[in-house]
Backbone as numpy.savetxt, mean C-alpha at the origin, in Angstrom:
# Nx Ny Nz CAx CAy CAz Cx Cy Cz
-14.91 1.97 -10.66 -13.99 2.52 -9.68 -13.79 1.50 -8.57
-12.69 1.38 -8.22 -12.30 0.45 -7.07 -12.01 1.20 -5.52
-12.55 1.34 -4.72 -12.18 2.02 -3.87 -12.51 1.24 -1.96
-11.11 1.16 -1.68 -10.95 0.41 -0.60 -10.16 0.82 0.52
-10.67 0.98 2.01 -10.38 1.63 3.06 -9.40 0.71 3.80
-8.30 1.43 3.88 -7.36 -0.08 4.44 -7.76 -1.48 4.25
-8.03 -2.08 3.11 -7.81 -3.12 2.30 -9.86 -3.61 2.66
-10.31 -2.68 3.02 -11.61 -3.31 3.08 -12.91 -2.67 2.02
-13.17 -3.40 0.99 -14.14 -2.76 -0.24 -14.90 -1.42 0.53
-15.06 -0.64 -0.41 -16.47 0.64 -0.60 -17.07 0.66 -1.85
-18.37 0.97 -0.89 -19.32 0.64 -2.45 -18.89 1.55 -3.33
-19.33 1.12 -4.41 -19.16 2.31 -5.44 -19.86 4.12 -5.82
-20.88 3.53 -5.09 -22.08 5.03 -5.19 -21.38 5.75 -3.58
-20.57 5.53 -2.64 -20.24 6.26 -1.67 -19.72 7.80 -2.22
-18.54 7.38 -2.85 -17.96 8.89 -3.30 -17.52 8.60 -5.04
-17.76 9.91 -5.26 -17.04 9.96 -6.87 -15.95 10.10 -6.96
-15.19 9.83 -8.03 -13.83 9.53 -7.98 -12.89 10.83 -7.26
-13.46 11.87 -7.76 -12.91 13.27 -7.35 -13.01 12.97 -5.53
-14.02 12.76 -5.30 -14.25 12.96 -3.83 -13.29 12.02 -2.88
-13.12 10.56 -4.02 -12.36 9.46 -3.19 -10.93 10.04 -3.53
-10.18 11.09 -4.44 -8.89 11.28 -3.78 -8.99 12.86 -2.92
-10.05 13.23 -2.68 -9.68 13.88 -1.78 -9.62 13.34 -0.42
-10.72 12.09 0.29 -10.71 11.78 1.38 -9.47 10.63 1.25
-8.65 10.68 0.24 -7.09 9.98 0.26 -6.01 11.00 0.62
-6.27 11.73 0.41 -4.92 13.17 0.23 -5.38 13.10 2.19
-6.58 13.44 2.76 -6.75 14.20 3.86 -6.38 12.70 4.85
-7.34 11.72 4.71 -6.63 10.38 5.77 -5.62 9.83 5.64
-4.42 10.11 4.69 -3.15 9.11 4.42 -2.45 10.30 5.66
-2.50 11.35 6.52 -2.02 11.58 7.38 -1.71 11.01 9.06
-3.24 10.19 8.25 -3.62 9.24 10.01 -3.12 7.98 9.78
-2.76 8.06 8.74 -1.60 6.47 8.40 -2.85 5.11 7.43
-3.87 6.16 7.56 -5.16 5.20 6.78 -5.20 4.91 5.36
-4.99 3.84 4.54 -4.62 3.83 3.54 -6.34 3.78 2.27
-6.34 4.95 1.61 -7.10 4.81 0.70 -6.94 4.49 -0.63
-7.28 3.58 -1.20 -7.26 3.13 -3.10 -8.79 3.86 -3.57
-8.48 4.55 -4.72 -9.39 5.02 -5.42 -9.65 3.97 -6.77
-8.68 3.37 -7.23 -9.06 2.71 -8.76 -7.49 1.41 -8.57
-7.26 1.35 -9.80 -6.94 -0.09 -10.29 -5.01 0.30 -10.16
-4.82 1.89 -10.79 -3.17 2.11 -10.63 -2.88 2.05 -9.22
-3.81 2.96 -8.11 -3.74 2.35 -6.26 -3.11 1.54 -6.03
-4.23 0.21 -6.39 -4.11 -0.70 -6.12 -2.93 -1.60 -6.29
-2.49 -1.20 -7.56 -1.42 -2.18 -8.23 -0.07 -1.08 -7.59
0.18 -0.01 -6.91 0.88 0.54 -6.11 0.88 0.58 -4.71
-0.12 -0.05 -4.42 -0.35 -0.36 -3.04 0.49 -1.78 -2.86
0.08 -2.51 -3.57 0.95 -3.49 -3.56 2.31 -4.04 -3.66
2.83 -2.90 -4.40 4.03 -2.92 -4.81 5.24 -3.04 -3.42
6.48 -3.38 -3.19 6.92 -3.73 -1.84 7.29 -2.51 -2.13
8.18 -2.06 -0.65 8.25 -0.62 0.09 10.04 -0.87 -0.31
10.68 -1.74 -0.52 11.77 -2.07 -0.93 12.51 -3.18 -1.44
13.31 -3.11 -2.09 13.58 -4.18 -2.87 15.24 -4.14 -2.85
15.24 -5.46 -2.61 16.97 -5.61 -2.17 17.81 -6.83 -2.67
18.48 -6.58 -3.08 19.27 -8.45 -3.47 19.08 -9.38 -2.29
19.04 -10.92 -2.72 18.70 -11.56 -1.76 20.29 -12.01 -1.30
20.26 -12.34 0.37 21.32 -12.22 1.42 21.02 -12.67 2.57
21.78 -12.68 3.52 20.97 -13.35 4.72 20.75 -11.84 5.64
21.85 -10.56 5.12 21.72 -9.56 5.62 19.99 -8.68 5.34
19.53 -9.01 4.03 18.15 -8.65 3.57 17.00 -9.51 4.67
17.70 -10.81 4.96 16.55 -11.58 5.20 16.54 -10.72 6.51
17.30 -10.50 7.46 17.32 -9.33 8.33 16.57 -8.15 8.37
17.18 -7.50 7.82 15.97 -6.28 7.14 14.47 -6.54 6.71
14.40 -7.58 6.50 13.16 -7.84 5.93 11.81 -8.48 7.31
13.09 -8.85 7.99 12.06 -9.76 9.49 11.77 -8.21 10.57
13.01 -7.60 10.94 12.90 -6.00 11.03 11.82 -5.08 10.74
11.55 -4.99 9.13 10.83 -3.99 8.40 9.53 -4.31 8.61
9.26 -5.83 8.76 7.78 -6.75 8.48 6.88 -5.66 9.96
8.10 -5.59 10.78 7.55 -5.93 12.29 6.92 -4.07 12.43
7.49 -3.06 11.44 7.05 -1.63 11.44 5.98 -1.62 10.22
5.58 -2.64 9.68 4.65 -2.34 8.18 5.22 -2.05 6.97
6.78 -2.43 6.67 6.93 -2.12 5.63 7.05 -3.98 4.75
7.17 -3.56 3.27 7.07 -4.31 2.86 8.76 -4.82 2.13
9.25 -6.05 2.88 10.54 -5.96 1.63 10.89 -7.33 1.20
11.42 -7.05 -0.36 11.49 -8.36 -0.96 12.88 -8.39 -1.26
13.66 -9.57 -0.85 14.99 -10.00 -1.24 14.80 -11.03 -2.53
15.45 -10.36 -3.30 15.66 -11.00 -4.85 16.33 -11.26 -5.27
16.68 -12.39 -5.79 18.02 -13.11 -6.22 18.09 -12.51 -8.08
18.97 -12.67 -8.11 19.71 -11.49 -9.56 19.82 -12.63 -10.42
């Protein structure tokens, strides 16, 4: 099990998997981000939006950086 408190490891013997999405369901209200395993993770990562690349994206993207979101301008 992979389980990491806003991007910082937990051991593994802390909580069982059951237990690590419940203390995910109850702290993602305080904006605290919990990963329980490996799909999390690889969704945690994933950007928050995805946009053709533009100089109008590169905008949005210097914007979005500055509130925590994540965005990628992609050329087609």
């Amino acid at each position: 099990m992979v389980m990491k408190v806003n991007d910082t490891p937990v051991p593994d013997n802390v909580f069982s998997e059951e237990e690590c999405e419940n203390v995910k369901h109850v702290v993602s209200r305080y904006g605290v981000q919990v990963v329980c395993n490996e799909e999390d993770e690889a969704e945690q990562n994933a950007p928050d939006l995805v946009l053709p690349a533009s100089e109008g994206c590169e905008n949005v993207k210097k914007v979005a950086s500055k509130i925590g979101y994540q965005v990628v301008c992609e050329e087609e």
